[in-house]
């Protein structure tokens, strides 16, 4: 894990999700972490607003869940979800509601310059993921954000990336909750996680409440996590 995680474990609020590939006798471990000082800052904002959170996770997990119900022509196909804001964008490559890769981008300049930056960074992300995940098929790219602007980008992005690029659609349950605008994709994803109940993969709030010794001690972690023991005993790909 030290090879892939650029921070000390005891400086993070973190969680993981194990995916078994029975036919290949392998496992993939998806790791998500948040710096403790950033976690404390977010909790401070929520406390000041009088809000008690039920679920806290990274944007990539929320976006992956928001697009998890999208139908794919192939069961093993991935989808890239892109949440575009006025000065930034978040890219998440996901499958079956689980994020495998995420990136945060800065978008500056005119609309054309922002689009060009997005195309360049998307191409790098898709090519990197294809190299890291042998045989991976990214079926399409879904854009979320200001719909009028994004609709005008789709054709050009599709041509330049040689991949279907479409404006995303909000999950039905999210639309029923009044989260119809595409700008609410990440918020809809985390809300859907709260509705499901039970264990939510990569959720950070419950992990933060765990004793620090259990979070930082490898032996304590392994004693509580038989899935992780199995994963470490086999070839593992740890994704950020």
PDB file of C-alpha atoms in Angstrom:
ATOM      1  CA  UNK A   1       0.000   0.000   0.000  1.00  0.00           C
ATOM      2  CA  UNK A   2       2.899   2.409   0.707  1.00  0.00           C
ATOM      3  CA  UNK A   3       3.782   2.326  -2.995  1.00  0.00           C
ATOM      4  CA  UNK A   4       0.379   3.680  -4.027  1.00  0.00           C
ATOM      5  CA  UNK A   5      -0.687   5.931  -1.120  1.00  0.00           C
ATOM      6  CA  UNK A   6       1.292   9.221  -0.982  1.00  0.00           C
ATOM      7  CA  UNK A   7       0.307   9.986   2.643  1.00  0.00           C
ATOM      8  CA  UNK A   8       0.823   8.274   5.970  1.00  0.00           C
ATOM      9  CA  UNK A   9      -2.182   6.123   6.880  1.00  0.00           C
ATOM     10  CA  UNK A  10      -2.472   7.790  10.298  1.00  0.00           C
ATOM     11  CA  UNK A  11      -2.951  11.159   8.527  1.00  0.00           C
ATOM     12  CA  UNK A  12      -6.024   9.906   6.653  1.00  0.00           C
ATOM     13  CA  UNK A  13      -9.635   9.023   7.231  1.00  0.00           C
ATOM     14  CA  UNK A  14      -9.864   6.095   4.835  1.00  0.00           C
ATOM     15  CA  UNK A  15     -11.859   3.091   3.710  1.00  0.00           C
ATOM     16  CA  UNK A  16     -11.564   0.345   1.111  1.00  0.00           C
ATOM     17  CA  UNK A  17     -13.761  -1.904  -1.007  1.00  0.00           C
ATOM     18  CA  UNK A  18     -12.776  -5.380  -2.210  1.00  0.00           C
ATOM     19  CA  UNK A  19     -13.962  -6.733  -5.578  1.00  0.00           C
ATOM     20  CA  UNK A  20     -13.419 -10.431  -6.263  1.00  0.00           C
ATOM     21  CA  UNK A  21     -12.623 -11.750  -9.747  1.00  0.00           C
ATOM     22  CA  UNK A  22     -13.336 -15.421  -9.126  1.00  0.00           C
ATOM     23  CA  UNK A  23     -12.542 -16.678 -12.623  1.00  0.00           C
ATOM     24  CA  UNK A  24      -9.087 -15.055 -12.588  1.00  0.00           C
ATOM     25  CA  UNK A  25      -8.556 -15.822  -8.875  1.00  0.00           C
ATOM     26  CA  UNK A  26      -7.701 -12.193  -8.232  1.00  0.00           C
ATOM     27  CA  UNK A  27      -9.076  -9.268  -6.288  1.00  0.00           C
ATOM     28  CA  UNK A  28      -9.115  -5.510  -6.785  1.00  0.00           C
ATOM     29  CA  UNK A  29      -8.930  -3.265  -3.726  1.00  0.00           C
ATOM     30  CA  UNK A  30     -10.417   0.208  -4.178  1.00  0.00           C
ATOM     31  CA  UNK A  31      -8.907   2.601  -1.614  1.00  0.00           C
ATOM     32  CA  UNK A  32     -10.290   6.036  -0.723  1.00  0.00           C
ATOM     33  CA  UNK A  33      -8.756   8.445   1.752  1.00  0.00           C
ATOM     34  CA  UNK A  34      -9.290  12.000   3.023  1.00  0.00           C
ATOM     35  CA  UNK A  35      -6.697  14.027   4.919  1.00  0.00           C
ATOM     36  CA  UNK A  36      -7.724  14.336   8.566  1.00  0.00           C
ATOM     37  CA  UNK A  37      -7.437  18.133   8.557  1.00  0.00           C
ATOM     38  CA  UNK A  38      -9.751  18.388   5.539  1.00  0.00           C
ATOM     39  CA  UNK A  39     -12.195  15.993   7.184  1.00  0.00           C
ATOM     40  CA  UNK A  40     -12.201  18.176  10.310  1.00  0.00           C
ATOM     41  CA  UNK A  41     -12.763  21.291   8.182  1.00  0.00           C
ATOM     42  CA  UNK A  42     -15.773  19.727   6.427  1.00  0.00           C
ATOM     43  CA  UNK A  43     -17.229  18.608   9.749  1.00  0.00           C
ATOM     44  CA  UNK A  44     -16.740  22.155  11.058  1.00  0.00           C
ATOM     45  CA  UNK A  45     -18.687  23.622   8.122  1.00  0.00           C
ATOM     46  CA  UNK A  46     -21.530  21.155   8.660  1.00  0.00           C
ATOM     47  CA  UNK A  47     -21.603  21.817  12.408  1.00  0.00           C
ATOM     48  CA  UNK A  48     -21.725  25.575  11.829  1.00  0.00           C
ATOM     49  CA  UNK A  49     -24.698  25.036   9.513  1.00  0.00           C
ATOM     50  CA  UNK A  50     -26.456  22.934  12.139  1.00  0.00           C
ATOM     51  CA  UNK A  51     -26.244  19.788  10.005  1.00  0.00           C
ATOM     52  CA  UNK A  52     -25.482  16.312  11.353  1.00  0.00           C
ATOM     53  CA  UNK A  53     -24.267  14.158   8.421  1.00  0.00           C
ATOM     54  CA  UNK A  54     -25.442  10.563   8.020  1.00  0.00           C
ATOM     55  CA  UNK A  55     -22.989   9.727   5.238  1.00  0.00           C
ATOM     56  CA  UNK A  56     -19.683  11.191   4.102  1.00  0.00           C
ATOM     57  CA  UNK A  57     -17.716  10.047   1.066  1.00  0.00           C
ATOM     58  CA  UNK A  58     -15.558  11.305  -1.783  1.00  0.00           C
ATOM     59  CA  UNK A  59     -17.101  12.893  -4.887  1.00  0.00           C
ATOM     60  CA  UNK A  60     -15.910   9.928  -6.976  1.00  0.00           C
ATOM     61  CA  UNK A  61     -17.996   7.488  -4.905  1.00  0.00           C
ATOM     62  CA  UNK A  62     -21.077   9.712  -5.215  1.00  0.00           C
ATOM     63  CA  UNK A  63     -20.691  10.134  -8.987  1.00  0.00           C
ATOM     64  CA  UNK A  64     -20.111   6.405  -9.449  1.00  0.00           C
ATOM     65  CA  UNK A  65     -23.358   5.676  -7.621  1.00  0.00           C
ATOM     66  CA  UNK A  66     -25.243   8.321  -9.612  1.00  0.00           C
ATOM     67  CA  UNK A  67     -24.312   6.600 -12.884  1.00  0.00           C
ATOM     68  CA  UNK A  68     -24.449   3.061 -11.494  1.00  0.00           C
ATOM     69  CA  UNK A  69     -27.906   2.420 -12.929  1.00  0.00           C
ATOM     70  CA  UNK A  70     -26.845   3.347 -16.478  1.00  0.00           C
ATOM     71  CA  UNK A  71     -27.332   0.414 -18.827  1.00  0.00           C
ATOM     72  CA  UNK A  72     -24.192  -0.876 -20.559  1.00  0.00           C
ATOM     73  CA  UNK A  73     -24.067  -3.106 -23.625  1.00  0.00           C
ATOM     74  CA  UNK A  74     -21.318  -5.135 -21.909  1.00  0.00           C
ATOM     75  CA  UNK A  75     -21.400  -6.253 -18.297  1.00  0.00           C
ATOM     76  CA  UNK A  76     -17.687  -5.528 -17.884  1.00  0.00           C
ATOM     77  CA  UNK A  77     -17.807  -2.058 -19.494  1.00  0.00           C
ATOM     78  CA  UNK A  78     -16.754   1.067 -17.581  1.00  0.00           C
ATOM     79  CA  UNK A  79     -18.251   4.542 -17.799  1.00  0.00           C
ATOM     80  CA  UNK A  80     -16.465   7.855 -17.242  1.00  0.00           C
ATOM     81  CA  UNK A  81     -18.568  10.401 -15.340  1.00  0.00           C
ATOM     82  CA  UNK A  82     -17.425  14.031 -15.525  1.00  0.00           C
ATOM     83  CA  UNK A  83     -18.854  16.669 -13.177  1.00  0.00           C
ATOM     84  CA  UNK A  84     -18.086  20.042 -14.798  1.00  0.00           C
ATOM     85  CA  UNK A  85     -18.215  23.297 -12.829  1.00  0.00           C
ATOM     86  CA  UNK A  86     -17.289  26.839 -13.856  1.00  0.00           C
ATOM     87  CA  UNK A  87     -13.621  26.533 -12.839  1.00  0.00           C
ATOM     88  CA  UNK A  88     -13.059  22.812 -12.245  1.00  0.00           C
ATOM     89  CA  UNK A  89     -14.079  19.299 -13.226  1.00  0.00           C
ATOM     90  CA  UNK A  90     -14.053  15.920 -11.505  1.00  0.00           C
ATOM     91  CA  UNK A  91     -13.460  12.764 -13.563  1.00  0.00           C
ATOM     92  CA  UNK A  92     -14.518   9.376 -12.210  1.00  0.00           C
ATOM     93  CA  UNK A  93     -14.154   6.099 -14.102  1.00  0.00           C
ATOM     94  CA  UNK A  94     -16.600   3.610 -12.622  1.00  0.00           C
ATOM     95  CA  UNK A  95     -18.310   0.270 -13.060  1.00  0.00           C
ATOM     96  CA  UNK A  96     -21.378  -1.095 -11.248  1.00  0.00           C
ATOM     97  CA  UNK A  97     -21.507   1.961  -8.985  1.00  0.00           C
ATOM     98  CA  UNK A  98     -17.879   1.639  -7.784  1.00  0.00           C
ATOM     99  CA  UNK A  99     -15.157   4.211  -8.662  1.00  0.00           C
ATOM    100  CA  UNK A 100     -11.903   2.796 -10.044  1.00  0.00           C
ATOM    101  CA  UNK A 101     -10.097   6.071 -10.821  1.00  0.00           C
ATOM    102  CA  UNK A 102     -10.749   9.719  -9.995  1.00  0.00           C
ATOM    103  CA  UNK A 103      -9.114  13.028 -10.898  1.00  0.00           C
ATOM    104  CA  UNK A 104      -9.763  16.671 -10.062  1.00  0.00           C
ATOM    105  CA  UNK A 105      -9.021  19.248 -12.779  1.00  0.00           C
ATOM    106  CA  UNK A 106      -8.737  23.027 -12.887  1.00  0.00           C
ATOM    107  CA  UNK A 107     -10.608  24.623 -15.813  1.00  0.00           C
ATOM    108  CA  UNK A 108      -9.709  28.226 -16.582  1.00  0.00           C
ATOM    109  CA  UNK A 109     -10.115  30.684 -19.447  1.00  0.00           C
ATOM    110  CA  UNK A 110     -12.825  31.013 -22.068  1.00  0.00           C
ATOM    111  CA  UNK A 111     -15.399  28.328 -22.777  1.00  0.00           C
ATOM    112  CA  UNK A 112     -13.284  27.063 -25.669  1.00  0.00           C
ATOM    113  CA  UNK A 113     -10.157  26.939 -23.505  1.00  0.00           C
ATOM    114  CA  UNK A 114     -12.030  25.084 -20.753  1.00  0.00           C
ATOM    115  CA  UNK A 115     -13.297  22.552 -23.271  1.00  0.00           C
ATOM    116  CA  UNK A 116      -9.799  22.040 -24.706  1.00  0.00           C
ATOM    117  CA  UNK A 117      -8.340  21.447 -21.221  1.00  0.00           C
ATOM    118  CA  UNK A 118     -11.091  18.943 -20.493  1.00  0.00           C
ATOM    119  CA  UNK A 119     -10.475  17.065 -23.762  1.00  0.00           C
ATOM    120  CA  UNK A 120      -6.738  16.855 -23.101  1.00  0.00           C
ATOM    121  CA  UNK A 121      -7.106  15.693 -19.495  1.00  0.00           C
ATOM    122  CA  UNK A 122      -9.869  13.244 -20.347  1.00  0.00           C
ATOM    123  CA  UNK A 123      -7.719  11.677 -23.052  1.00  0.00           C
ATOM    124  CA  UNK A 124      -4.828  11.283 -20.589  1.00  0.00           C
ATOM    125  CA  UNK A 125      -7.130   9.721 -17.999  1.00  0.00           C
ATOM    126  CA  UNK A 126      -8.737   7.265 -20.414  1.00  0.00           C
ATOM    127  CA  UNK A 127      -5.381   6.215 -21.891  1.00  0.00           C
ATOM    128  CA  UNK A 128      -3.810   5.792 -18.442  1.00  0.00           C
ATOM    129  CA  UNK A 129      -6.745   3.697 -17.244  1.00  0.00           C
ATOM    130  CA  UNK A 130      -6.634   1.512 -20.352  1.00  0.00           C
ATOM    131  CA  UNK A 131      -2.933   0.803 -19.685  1.00  0.00           C
ATOM    132  CA  UNK A 132      -3.462   0.053 -16.002  1.00  0.00           C
ATOM    133  CA  UNK A 133      -6.566  -2.102 -16.523  1.00  0.00           C
ATOM    134  CA  UNK A 134      -5.666  -4.531 -19.296  1.00  0.00           C
ATOM    135  CA  UNK A 135      -8.624  -5.133 -21.578  1.00  0.00           C
ATOM    136  CA  UNK A 136     -10.780  -2.449 -19.930  1.00  0.00           C
ATOM    137  CA  UNK A 137     -13.543  -1.040 -22.149  1.00  0.00           C
ATOM    138  CA  UNK A 138     -14.757   2.494 -21.396  1.00  0.00           C
ATOM    139  CA  UNK A 139     -18.067   2.478 -23.216  1.00  0.00           C
ATOM    140  CA  UNK A 140     -18.914   6.159 -22.928  1.00  0.00           C
ATOM    141  CA  UNK A 141     -18.302   9.454 -21.177  1.00  0.00           C
ATOM    142  CA  UNK A 142     -21.211  11.122 -19.343  1.00  0.00           C
ATOM    143  CA  UNK A 143     -21.090  14.872 -18.677  1.00  0.00           C
ATOM    144  CA  UNK A 144     -22.853  16.538 -15.732  1.00  0.00           C
ATOM    145  CA  UNK A 145     -23.136  20.264 -15.106  1.00  0.00           C
ATOM    146  CA  UNK A 146     -24.685  23.180 -16.998  1.00  0.00           C
ATOM    147  CA  UNK A 147     -26.703  21.334 -19.635  1.00  0.00           C
ATOM    148  CA  UNK A 148     -26.770  23.951 -22.401  1.00  0.00           C
ATOM    149  CA  UNK A 149     -22.966  24.309 -22.423  1.00  0.00           C
ATOM    150  CA  UNK A 150     -22.265  20.593 -22.160  1.00  0.00           C
ATOM    151  CA  UNK A 151     -24.701  19.709 -24.961  1.00  0.00           C
ATOM    152  CA  UNK A 152     -22.673  21.866 -27.343  1.00  0.00           C
ATOM    153  CA  UNK A 153     -19.447  20.048 -26.346  1.00  0.00           C
ATOM    154  CA  UNK A 154     -20.572  16.457 -26.895  1.00  0.00           C
ATOM    155  CA  UNK A 155     -20.038  16.087 -30.647  1.00  0.00           C
ATOM    156  CA  UNK A 156     -16.539  17.610 -30.573  1.00  0.00           C
ATOM    157  CA  UNK A 157     -15.471  15.565 -27.546  1.00  0.00           C
ATOM    158  CA  UNK A 158     -16.791  12.355 -29.115  1.00  0.00           C
ATOM    159  CA  UNK A 159     -14.758  12.958 -32.257  1.00  0.00           C
ATOM    160  CA  UNK A 160     -11.550  13.899 -30.453  1.00  0.00           C
ATOM    161  CA  UNK A 161     -11.728  11.073 -27.897  1.00  0.00           C
ATOM    162  CA  UNK A 162     -13.028   8.407 -30.330  1.00  0.00           C
ATOM    163  CA  UNK A 163     -15.588   7.543 -27.656  1.00  0.00           C
ATOM    164  CA  UNK A 164     -19.282   8.232 -27.132  1.00  0.00           C
ATOM    165  CA  UNK A 165     -19.710  11.428 -25.106  1.00  0.00           C
ATOM    166  CA  UNK A 166     -23.210  12.277 -23.886  1.00  0.00           C
ATOM    167  CA  UNK A 167     -24.933  14.545 -21.407  1.00  0.00           C
ATOM    168  CA  UNK A 168     -25.763  12.387 -18.399  1.00  0.00           C
ATOM    169  CA  UNK A 169     -29.201  11.768 -16.942  1.00  0.00           C
ATOM    170  CA  UNK A 170     -30.154  11.926 -13.301  1.00  0.00           C
ATOM    171  CA  UNK A 171     -31.290   8.743 -11.516  1.00  0.00           C
ATOM    172  CA  UNK A 172     -35.084   8.457 -11.289  1.00  0.00           C
ATOM    173  CA  UNK A 173     -35.099   8.517  -7.471  1.00  0.00           C
ATOM    174  CA  UNK A 174     -32.925  11.636  -7.465  1.00  0.00           C
ATOM    175  CA  UNK A 175     -35.303  13.413  -9.857  1.00  0.00           C
ATOM    176  CA  UNK A 176     -38.196  12.462  -7.581  1.00  0.00           C
ATOM    177  CA  UNK A 177     -36.351  14.127  -4.683  1.00  0.00           C
ATOM    178  CA  UNK A 178     -36.160  17.373  -6.673  1.00  0.00           C
ATOM    179  CA  UNK A 179     -32.554  16.873  -7.823  1.00  0.00           C
ATOM    180  CA  UNK A 180     -33.334  17.088 -11.540  1.00  0.00           C
ATOM    181  CA  UNK A 181     -30.652  19.634 -12.629  1.00  0.00           C
ATOM    182  CA  UNK A 182     -27.455  17.944 -13.811  1.00  0.00           C
ATOM    183  CA  UNK A 183     -25.407  20.139 -11.475  1.00  0.00           C
ATOM    184  CA  UNK A 184     -26.721  17.969  -8.602  1.00  0.00           C
ATOM    185  CA  UNK A 185     -25.231  14.671  -9.844  1.00  0.00           C
ATOM    186  CA  UNK A 186     -22.778  14.208  -6.948  1.00  0.00           C
ATOM    187  CA  UNK A 187     -25.376  15.328  -4.377  1.00  0.00           C
ATOM    188  CA  UNK A 188     -27.848  12.850  -5.871  1.00  0.00           C
ATOM    189  CA  UNK A 189     -25.281  10.068  -5.609  1.00  0.00           C
ATOM    190  CA  UNK A 190     -24.613  10.587  -1.923  1.00  0.00           C
ATOM    191  CA  UNK A 191     -28.353  10.947  -1.222  1.00  0.00           C
ATOM    192  CA  UNK A 192     -29.017   7.612  -2.936  1.00  0.00           C
ATOM    193  CA  UNK A 193     -26.340   6.035  -0.748  1.00  0.00           C
ATOM    194  CA  UNK A 194     -28.182   7.243   2.336  1.00  0.00           C
ATOM    195  CA  UNK A 195     -31.487   5.869   1.061  1.00  0.00           C
ATOM    196  CA  UNK A 196     -30.138   2.354   0.561  1.00  0.00           C
ATOM    197  CA  UNK A 197     -29.225   1.813   4.194  1.00  0.00           C
ATOM    198  CA  UNK A 198     -26.838  -0.877   5.392  1.00  0.00           C
ATOM    199  CA  UNK A 199     -23.124  -0.783   4.620  1.00  0.00           C
ATOM    200  CA  UNK A 200     -22.105   1.780   2.012  1.00  0.00           C
ATOM    201  CA  UNK A 201     -18.784   1.013   0.242  1.00  0.00           C
ATOM    202  CA  UNK A 202     -16.047   3.642   0.779  1.00  0.00           C
ATOM    203  CA  UNK A 203     -18.089   5.586   3.353  1.00  0.00           C
ATOM    204  CA  UNK A 204     -15.807   7.673   5.594  1.00  0.00           C
ATOM    205  CA  UNK A 205     -18.006   8.860   8.463  1.00  0.00           C
ATOM    206  CA  UNK A 206     -18.205   5.471  10.199  1.00  0.00           C
ATOM    207  CA  UNK A 207     -14.473   4.906   9.638  1.00  0.00           C
ATOM    208  CA  UNK A 208     -13.692   8.226  11.288  1.00  0.00           C
ATOM    209  CA  UNK A 209     -15.663   7.124  14.363  1.00  0.00           C
ATOM    210  CA  UNK A 210     -13.583   3.936  14.684  1.00  0.00           C
ATOM    211  CA  UNK A 211     -10.815   3.945  17.314  1.00  0.00           C
ATOM    212  CA  UNK A 212      -7.586   5.400  15.899  1.00  0.00           C
ATOM    213  CA  UNK A 213      -5.661   2.294  16.956  1.00  0.00           C
ATOM    214  CA  UNK A 214      -7.900   0.150  14.768  1.00  0.00           C
ATOM    215  CA  UNK A 215      -7.428   2.565  11.871  1.00  0.00           C
ATOM    216  CA  UNK A 216      -3.647   2.670  12.030  1.00  0.00           C
ATOM    217  CA  UNK A 217      -2.616  -0.751  13.334  1.00  0.00           C
ATOM    218  CA  UNK A 218      -2.131  -3.265  10.485  1.00  0.00           C
ATOM    219  CA  UNK A 219      -2.580  -6.258  12.791  1.00  0.00           C
ATOM    220  CA  UNK A 220      -5.829  -4.894  14.228  1.00  0.00           C
ATOM    221  CA  UNK A 221      -7.091  -4.090  10.739  1.00  0.00           C
ATOM    222  CA  UNK A 222      -6.309  -7.556   9.392  1.00  0.00           C
ATOM    223  CA  UNK A 223      -7.912  -9.222  12.403  1.00  0.00           C
ATOM    224  CA  UNK A 224     -11.170  -7.399  11.613  1.00  0.00           C
ATOM    225  CA  UNK A 225     -10.998  -7.758   7.821  1.00  0.00           C
ATOM    226  CA  UNK A 226     -10.883 -11.334   6.461  1.00  0.00           C
ATOM    227  CA  UNK A 227     -11.593 -10.006   2.955  1.00  0.00           C
ATOM    228  CA  UNK A 228      -8.469  -7.870   3.075  1.00  0.00           C
ATOM    229  CA  UNK A 229      -6.379 -10.836   4.245  1.00  0.00           C
ATOM    230  CA  UNK A 230      -7.574 -12.796   1.201  1.00  0.00           C
ATOM    231  CA  UNK A 231      -6.858  -9.821  -1.065  1.00  0.00           C
ATOM    232  CA  UNK A 232      -3.313  -9.371   0.243  1.00  0.00           C
ATOM    233  CA  UNK A 233      -2.623 -13.063  -0.328  1.00  0.00           C
ATOM    234  CA  UNK A 234      -3.322 -12.663  -4.062  1.00  0.00           C
ATOM    235  CA  UNK A 235      -2.238 -10.272  -6.836  1.00  0.00           C
ATOM    236  CA  UNK A 236      -3.905  -6.963  -5.967  1.00  0.00           C
ATOM    237  CA  UNK A 237      -4.388  -3.695  -7.858  1.00  0.00           C
ATOM    238  CA  UNK A 238      -4.845  -0.791  -5.464  1.00  0.00           C
ATOM    239  CA  UNK A 239      -6.637   2.118  -7.088  1.00  0.00           C
ATOM    240  CA  UNK A 240      -6.666   5.712  -5.819  1.00  0.00           C
TER     241      UNK A 240
END
